[in-house]
Short mmCIF file of C-alpha atoms and ligand atoms in Angstrom, two decimals:
data_model
loop_
_atom_site.label_atom_id
_atom_site.label_comp_id
_atom_site.label_asym_id
_atom_site.label_seq_id
_atom_site.Cartn_x
_atom_site.Cartn_y
_atom_site.Cartn_z
CA MET N 90 -27.37 -0.43 -19.59
CA GLN N 91 -27.29 -1.09 -15.88
CA LEU N 92 -26.13 1.69 -13.62
CA ILE N 93 -23.63 0.63 -10.94
CA ASP N 94 -24.81 2.28 -7.75
CA GLY N 95 -21.69 3.01 -5.72
CA LYS N 96 -23.57 5.04 -3.16
CA GLU N 97 -25.91 2.20 -2.24
CA THR N 98 -23.13 -0.42 -2.37
CA ALA N 99 -21.01 1.74 -0.07
CA ARG N 100 -23.94 2.03 2.34
CA VAL N 101 -24.30 -1.76 2.46
CA ILE N 102 -20.55 -2.18 3.05
CA ARG N 103 -20.57 0.43 5.84
CA ALA N 104 -23.42 -1.46 7.53
CA GLU N 105 -21.43 -4.71 7.29
CA LEU N 106 -18.35 -3.00 8.70
CA ALA N 107 -20.36 -1.49 11.56
CA GLY N 108 -21.03 -5.08 12.67
CA ARG N 109 -17.33 -5.92 12.52
CA ALA N 110 -16.40 -2.72 14.37
CA ALA N 111 -18.91 -3.49 17.12
CA ALA N 112 -17.62 -7.07 17.47
CA PHE N 113 -14.06 -5.71 17.73
CA ALA N 114 -15.05 -3.23 20.45
CA GLU N 115 -16.80 -6.00 22.37
CA ALA N 116 -13.81 -8.34 22.13
CA HIS N 117 -11.06 -5.80 22.83
CA GLY N 118 -12.70 -3.26 25.13
CA ARG N 119 -11.88 -0.38 22.77
CA ARG N 120 -13.00 0.85 19.39
CA ILE N 121 -10.97 0.43 16.22
CA GLY N 122 -8.93 3.63 15.83
CA LEU N 123 -8.02 5.52 12.66
CA ALA N 124 -5.62 8.46 12.97
CA VAL N 125 -6.13 11.10 10.29
CA LEU N 126 -3.44 13.68 9.77
CA LEU N 127 -4.25 16.90 7.91
CA ILE N 128 -1.52 19.49 7.49
CA GLY N 129 -2.31 22.93 6.12
CA ASP N 130 -5.58 24.41 4.89
CA ASP N 131 -6.22 22.98 1.42
CA PRO N 132 -10.03 23.32 1.14
CA ALA N 133 -10.55 20.10 -0.87
CA SER N 134 -8.47 18.13 1.66
CA GLN N 135 -10.55 19.58 4.49
CA VAL N 136 -13.74 18.28 2.83
CA TYR N 137 -12.21 14.83 2.21
CA VAL N 138 -11.02 14.57 5.82
CA ARG N 139 -14.39 15.70 7.16
CA ASN N 140 -16.15 13.03 5.06
CA LYS N 141 -13.73 10.33 6.19
CA ILE N 142 -14.18 11.25 9.86
CA LYS N 143 -17.97 11.29 9.50
CA ALA N 144 -17.94 7.85 7.85
CA CYS N 145 -15.71 6.50 10.64
CA GLU N 146 -18.01 7.74 13.36
CA GLU N 147 -21.11 6.34 11.63
CA THR N 148 -19.40 2.94 11.40
CA GLY N 149 -18.28 2.84 15.03
CA ILE N 150 -14.61 3.45 14.23
CA ARG N 151 -12.89 6.01 16.46
CA SER N 152 -11.27 8.74 14.40
CA LEU N 153 -8.33 10.54 15.91
CA ALA N 154 -7.99 13.71 13.88
CA HIS N 155 -4.79 15.73 13.98
CA TYR N 156 -4.96 19.13 12.30
CA LEU N 157 -1.58 20.79 11.97
CA PRO N 158 -0.90 24.28 10.59
CA ALA N 159 0.68 24.78 7.15
CA ALA N 160 3.86 26.00 8.90
CA THR N 161 4.45 22.62 10.55
CA THR N 162 8.06 21.52 10.15
CA GLN N 163 9.16 18.16 8.80
CA ALA N 164 10.53 17.27 12.25
CA GLN N 165 7.22 18.08 13.97
CA ALA N 166 5.22 16.06 11.44
CA GLU N 167 7.62 13.13 11.72
CA GLU N 168 7.40 13.20 15.50
CA LEU N 169 3.61 12.96 15.34
CA VAL N 170 3.62 10.10 12.81
CA ARG N 171 6.20 8.24 14.96
CA SER N 172 4.02 8.56 18.04
CA LEU N 173 0.95 7.34 16.12
CA ALA N 174 2.99 4.42 14.79
CA GLU N 175 3.77 3.37 18.35
CA ASP N 176 0.30 4.01 19.78
CA ASP N 177 -1.39 0.65 20.32
CA LYS N 178 -4.87 2.19 20.11
CA VAL N 179 -4.18 3.41 16.59
CA ASP N 180 -4.91 0.69 14.03
CA GLY N 181 -4.59 2.79 10.89
CA ILE N 182 -2.79 6.01 9.95
CA LEU N 183 -3.87 8.19 7.08
CA ILE N 184 -1.91 11.21 5.93
CA GLN N 185 -4.11 13.38 3.72
CA LEU N 186 -2.31 14.37 0.54
CA PRO N 187 -1.19 16.69 -0.92
CA LEU N 188 1.04 18.08 1.81
CA PRO N 189 2.38 21.66 1.86
CA ALA N 190 5.29 21.89 -0.60
CA HIS N 191 8.03 22.22 2.03
CA LEU N 192 7.23 18.79 3.51
CA ASP N 193 8.68 15.54 2.23
CA ALA N 194 5.59 13.33 1.77
CA LYS N 195 7.57 10.24 0.83
CA LYS N 196 9.62 10.43 4.03
CA LEU N 197 6.52 10.92 6.16
CA LEU N 198 4.60 8.09 4.52
CA ALA N 199 7.60 5.81 5.05
CA LEU N 200 7.15 6.23 8.82
CA ILE N 201 3.75 4.52 8.72
CA PRO N 202 4.24 0.86 9.65
CA THR N 203 2.98 -1.46 6.90
CA GLU N 204 0.35 -2.96 9.20
CA LYS N 205 -1.14 0.52 9.79
CA ASP N 206 -0.94 1.62 6.14
CA VAL N 207 -4.69 1.70 5.44
CA ASP N 208 -4.21 3.64 2.18
CA GLY N 209 -2.08 0.82 0.76
CA PHE N 210 0.50 3.30 -0.57
CA SER N 211 3.61 1.87 1.14
CA PRO N 212 6.26 0.23 -1.05
CA GLU N 213 5.82 -2.93 1.05
CA ASN N 214 2.07 -3.12 0.35
CA VAL N 215 2.50 -2.24 -3.33
CA GLY N 216 5.19 -4.90 -3.61
CA ARG N 217 2.99 -7.49 -1.96
CA LEU N 218 0.17 -6.57 -4.34
CA ALA N 219 2.51 -7.07 -7.29
CA LEU N 220 3.59 -10.42 -5.84
CA ARG N 221 -0.06 -11.40 -5.35
CA GLU N 222 0.49 -11.77 -1.61
CA ASP N 223 -1.77 -10.79 1.27
CA CYS N 224 -1.71 -6.97 1.38
CA THR N 225 -3.63 -3.76 1.87
CA ALA N 226 -4.53 -2.38 -1.56
CA ALA N 227 -5.27 1.27 -2.42
CA CYS N 228 -8.87 2.19 -1.57
CA THR N 229 -10.14 3.46 -4.94
CA PRO N 230 -9.12 0.46 -7.08
CA LEU N 231 -10.12 -1.89 -4.27
CA GLY N 232 -13.55 -0.26 -4.28
CA ILE N 233 -13.83 -0.85 -8.02
CA MET N 234 -13.02 -4.55 -7.58
CA GLU N 235 -15.71 -4.70 -4.91
CA LEU N 236 -18.25 -3.10 -7.29
CA LEU N 237 -17.38 -5.65 -9.99
CA ARG N 238 -17.74 -8.49 -7.47
CA ARG N 239 -21.04 -7.29 -6.05
CA TYR N 240 -22.50 -6.75 -9.53
CA HIS N 241 -21.36 -10.26 -10.52
CA ILE N 242 -19.19 -8.93 -13.33
CA PRO N 243 -16.58 -11.57 -14.17
CA THR N 244 -12.96 -10.56 -14.71
CA ALA N 245 -11.21 -13.88 -15.46
CA GLY N 246 -10.16 -14.03 -19.09
CA LYS N 247 -11.71 -10.62 -19.83
CA ARG N 248 -9.83 -7.86 -21.58
CA ALA N 249 -9.42 -4.96 -19.16
CA VAL N 250 -8.06 -1.60 -20.27
CA VAL N 251 -6.99 0.90 -17.62
CA VAL N 252 -6.50 4.44 -18.86
CA GLY N 253 -4.14 6.12 -16.36
CA ARG N 254 -1.04 4.81 -14.58
CA SER N 255 -0.90 6.82 -11.35
CA ASN N 256 0.39 5.16 -8.20
CA ILE N 257 -2.89 5.67 -6.37
CA VAL N 258 -5.35 4.54 -9.07
CA GLY N 259 -4.17 3.26 -12.46
CA LYS N 260 -1.25 1.06 -11.44
CA PRO N 261 -2.83 -0.72 -8.45
CA MET N 262 -6.03 -1.06 -10.50
CA ALA N 263 -4.14 -2.89 -13.23
CA LEU N 264 -2.47 -5.16 -10.65
CA LEU N 265 -5.77 -6.01 -8.96
CA LEU N 266 -7.36 -6.86 -12.33
CA LEU N 267 -4.33 -8.93 -13.28
CA ASN N 268 -4.53 -10.78 -9.96
CA ALA N 269 -8.20 -11.40 -10.78
CA ASP N 270 -7.10 -13.08 -14.03
CA ALA N 271 -8.06 -10.34 -16.48
CA THR N 272 -5.85 -9.66 -19.52
CA VAL N 273 -4.75 -6.14 -18.72
CA THR N 274 -3.58 -3.22 -20.84
CA ILE N 275 -2.42 0.02 -19.21
CA CYS N 276 -2.71 3.22 -21.24
CA HIS N 277 -1.26 6.65 -20.51
CA SER N 278 -0.50 9.98 -22.13
CA ARG N 279 2.13 8.45 -24.45
CA THR N 280 -0.11 5.61 -25.65
CA GLN N 281 -0.62 5.58 -29.39
CA ASN N 282 -4.03 4.80 -30.89
CA LEU N 283 -5.76 5.08 -27.53
CA LYS N 284 -9.15 4.68 -29.20
CA ASP N 285 -8.19 1.27 -30.64
CA GLU N 286 -6.87 0.12 -27.27
CA CYS N 287 -10.08 1.18 -25.53
CA LEU N 288 -12.27 -0.44 -28.19
CA ARG N 289 -10.79 -3.83 -27.25
CA ALA N 290 -11.90 -3.53 -23.62
CA ASP N 291 -14.53 -5.76 -22.06
CA ILE N 292 -13.87 -3.74 -18.91
CA LEU N 293 -12.75 -0.14 -19.40
CA ILE N 294 -11.46 1.85 -16.43
CA ALA N 295 -11.06 5.60 -16.92
CA ALA N 296 -8.65 7.24 -14.46
CA VAL N 297 -7.38 10.17 -16.50
CA GLY N 298 -8.57 13.32 -14.75
CA LYS N 299 -9.99 14.90 -17.91
CA PRO N 300 -13.70 15.72 -18.15
CA LYS N 301 -15.74 13.50 -20.53
CA PHE N 302 -12.51 12.22 -22.11
CA ILE N 303 -13.85 8.74 -22.96
CA THR N 304 -16.47 9.10 -25.68
CA ALA N 305 -18.87 6.52 -27.14
CA ASP N 306 -16.66 5.88 -30.19
CA MET N 307 -13.96 4.54 -27.81
CA VAL N 308 -16.28 2.00 -26.18
CA LYS N 309 -17.09 -1.50 -27.42
CA GLU N 310 -20.77 -2.40 -27.52
CA GLY N 311 -21.63 -4.09 -24.21
CA ALA N 312 -18.44 -3.09 -22.36
CA VAL N 313 -18.36 -2.48 -18.61
CA VAL N 314 -17.25 1.12 -18.07
CA ILE N 315 -15.92 2.36 -14.73
CA ASP N 316 -15.41 6.10 -14.34
CA VAL N 317 -12.90 7.11 -11.67
CA GLY N 318 -12.68 10.77 -12.71
CA MET N 319 -13.76 13.61 -10.46
CA ASP N 320 -13.61 16.53 -12.83
CA ARG N 321 -15.44 19.79 -13.54
CA ASP N 322 -17.22 20.42 -16.85
CA GLU N 323 -17.35 23.78 -18.73
CA GLU N 324 -20.04 24.99 -16.30
CA GLY N 325 -18.06 23.97 -13.24
CA LYS N 326 -20.34 21.00 -12.54
CA LEU N 327 -18.87 17.77 -11.17
CA CYS N 328 -18.43 15.16 -13.90
CA GLY N 329 -16.31 12.14 -14.69
CA ASP N 330 -13.71 11.10 -17.26
CA VAL N 331 -16.47 9.41 -19.25
CA ASP N 332 -18.98 11.16 -21.49
CA PHE N 333 -21.90 9.62 -19.63
CA ALA N 334 -24.67 10.72 -22.01
CA SER N 335 -23.20 9.01 -25.08
CA VAL N 336 -21.42 6.06 -23.41
CA ARG N 337 -24.59 4.93 -21.64
CA GLU N 338 -25.94 3.95 -25.08
CA LYS N 339 -23.10 1.43 -25.55
CA ALA N 340 -22.06 0.16 -22.13
CA SER N 341 -23.63 -2.85 -20.41
CA PHE N 342 -22.68 -1.45 -16.98
CA LEU N 343 -21.64 2.10 -16.14
CA THR N 344 -20.74 4.00 -12.97
CA PRO N 345 -22.18 7.51 -12.60
CA VAL N 346 -20.30 10.55 -11.28
CA PRO N 347 -21.15 11.40 -8.56
CA GLY N 348 -22.45 8.25 -6.85
CA GLY N 349 -20.19 5.66 -8.51
CA VAL N 350 -16.58 5.06 -7.54
CA GLY N 351 -16.32 8.03 -5.13
CA PRO N 352 -18.37 6.67 -2.21
CA MET N 353 -16.59 3.31 -2.54
CA THR N 354 -13.20 4.89 -1.82
CA ILE N 355 -14.24 5.89 1.69
CA ALA N 356 -16.04 2.58 2.28
CA MET N 357 -12.82 0.72 1.41
CA LEU N 358 -10.79 2.97 3.71
CA LEU N 359 -13.07 1.79 6.53
CA TYR N 360 -12.71 -1.78 5.26
CA ASN N 361 -8.90 -1.54 5.26
CA THR N 362 -9.01 -0.03 8.78
CA CYS N 363 -11.18 -2.85 10.15
CA ALA N 364 -8.97 -5.44 8.47
CA ALA N 365 -5.82 -3.77 9.86
CA ALA N 366 -7.23 -3.78 13.40
CA GLU N 367 -8.32 -7.42 13.17
CA ARG N 368 -4.97 -8.48 11.72
CA ARG N 369 -2.93 -6.59 14.31
CA THR N 370 -4.85 -7.96 17.27
CA ALA N 371 -4.88 -11.51 15.92
CA GLU N 372 -1.08 -11.65 15.99
P1 NAP E 51 -3.12 11.54 -12.26
O1 NAP E 51 -2.11 11.19 -11.23
O2 NAP E 51 -3.15 12.91 -12.82
O3 NAP E 51 -2.96 10.49 -13.45
C1 NAP E 51 -3.65 10.64 -14.63
C2 NAP E 51 -3.21 9.57 -15.61
O4 NAP E 51 -3.90 9.80 -16.84
C3 NAP E 51 -1.71 9.60 -15.91
O5 NAP E 51 -1.18 8.30 -15.88
C4 NAP E 51 -1.64 10.20 -17.30
O6 NAP E 51 -0.60 9.68 -18.11
C5 NAP E 51 -2.96 9.74 -17.89
N1 NAP E 51 -3.36 10.64 -18.99
C6 NAP E 51 -3.40 11.99 -18.99
N2 NAP E 51 -3.77 12.44 -20.21
C7 NAP E 51 -3.94 11.36 -20.98
C8 NAP E 51 -4.31 11.18 -22.33
N3 NAP E 51 -4.54 12.22 -23.14
N4 NAP E 51 -4.40 9.93 -22.81
C9 NAP E 51 -4.14 8.86 -22.01
N5 NAP E 51 -3.81 8.97 -20.73
C10 NAP E 51 -3.70 10.20 -20.22
O7 NAP E 51 -4.59 11.26 -11.71
P2 NAP E 51 -5.14 10.21 -10.63
O8 NAP E 51 -4.74 10.64 -9.27
O9 NAP E 51 -4.89 8.82 -11.08
O10 NAP E 51 -6.71 10.51 -10.78
C11 NAP E 51 -7.40 10.32 -12.00
C12 NAP E 51 -8.81 10.85 -11.84
O11 NAP E 51 -9.46 10.11 -10.81
C13 NAP E 51 -8.90 12.31 -11.40
O12 NAP E 51 -10.05 12.90 -11.99
C14 NAP E 51 -9.10 12.22 -9.90
O13 NAP E 51 -9.78 13.34 -9.36
C15 NAP E 51 -9.94 10.99 -9.81
N6 NAP E 51 -9.86 10.27 -8.54
C16 NAP E 51 -11.03 9.89 -8.01
C17 NAP E 51 -11.04 9.16 -6.83
C18 NAP E 51 -12.34 8.73 -6.27
O14 NAP E 51 -12.40 8.34 -5.12
N7 NAP E 51 -13.40 8.75 -7.05
C19 NAP E 51 -9.83 8.84 -6.19
C20 NAP E 51 -8.64 9.24 -6.79
C21 NAP E 51 -8.66 9.96 -7.97
P3 NAP E 51 0.98 9.96 -17.77
O15 NAP E 51 1.32 9.03 -16.64
O16 NAP E 51 1.67 9.59 -19.04
O17 NAP E 51 1.09 11.41 -17.40
#
């Protein structure tokens, strides 16, 4: 079994993007700018935002952080997003989810212009992805495609099974694999005979959110197994959706947790931001 090293791959990508960010700054007399909006005091969100800002700064991308209190009104949040949408120095806008319950996330996200939607969550970008047109795809599945590419794992004609159908992981993952000519099955909580479905996979993607859910008896000998999960085991330790200890005996390639898909998500956010800046200024 070969371990897929997401941490190292993400480091290489960040170094590549640092070159692109420097070239942009040289050509345009300003750095690429990513606006990050955090509303409220969700501790996990604070850690994610901190990591994203740190990665931006290390890559030469200017991060414009906006921290708003939990009591922020919908009108105040909308006003800020509108001003960021119009700001020419802002190339990408990221609204950290989840938002406090009284805010309408869908309405706020809809104010992000498609060309600044670096998370790839907008209906326009999702639609373009489904139509196999030029688009910004969601960072986590995009990072997985990049891992497959950099580890020379072919997708064309392969059977890919995605367990999970969320809008941010499972669904865009399935579309990206389909666009890369895999034969794709999407599984979810109502799927019958999940084990049989998984056993058919040449490439198995686990995006379920349940610790060690995918066990060795669900994995075909020699399958490529990608673990998106960020879960906690019985002892509170970070683990994935895949039972790493048993699945490693069967898989040909496997991503660890931590150090697999996680670091790629941030790397692809930076990638989407660079691409957004280059696209906007090329117009
Ligand atoms: P989610 O929105 O909760 O979706 C989970 C999916 O799993 C749903 O589609 C659900 O089916 C399906 N599911 C639940 N129980 C199942 C079962 N028993 N059998 C088959 N399918 C089942 O989660 P998410 O946002 O996609 O995230 C999934 C995991 O990835 C989480 O652990 C999350 O923390 C992690 N994650 C990691 C990163 C990263 O950067 N590494 C990024 C995002 C998410 P239904 O649709 O039928 O309910």
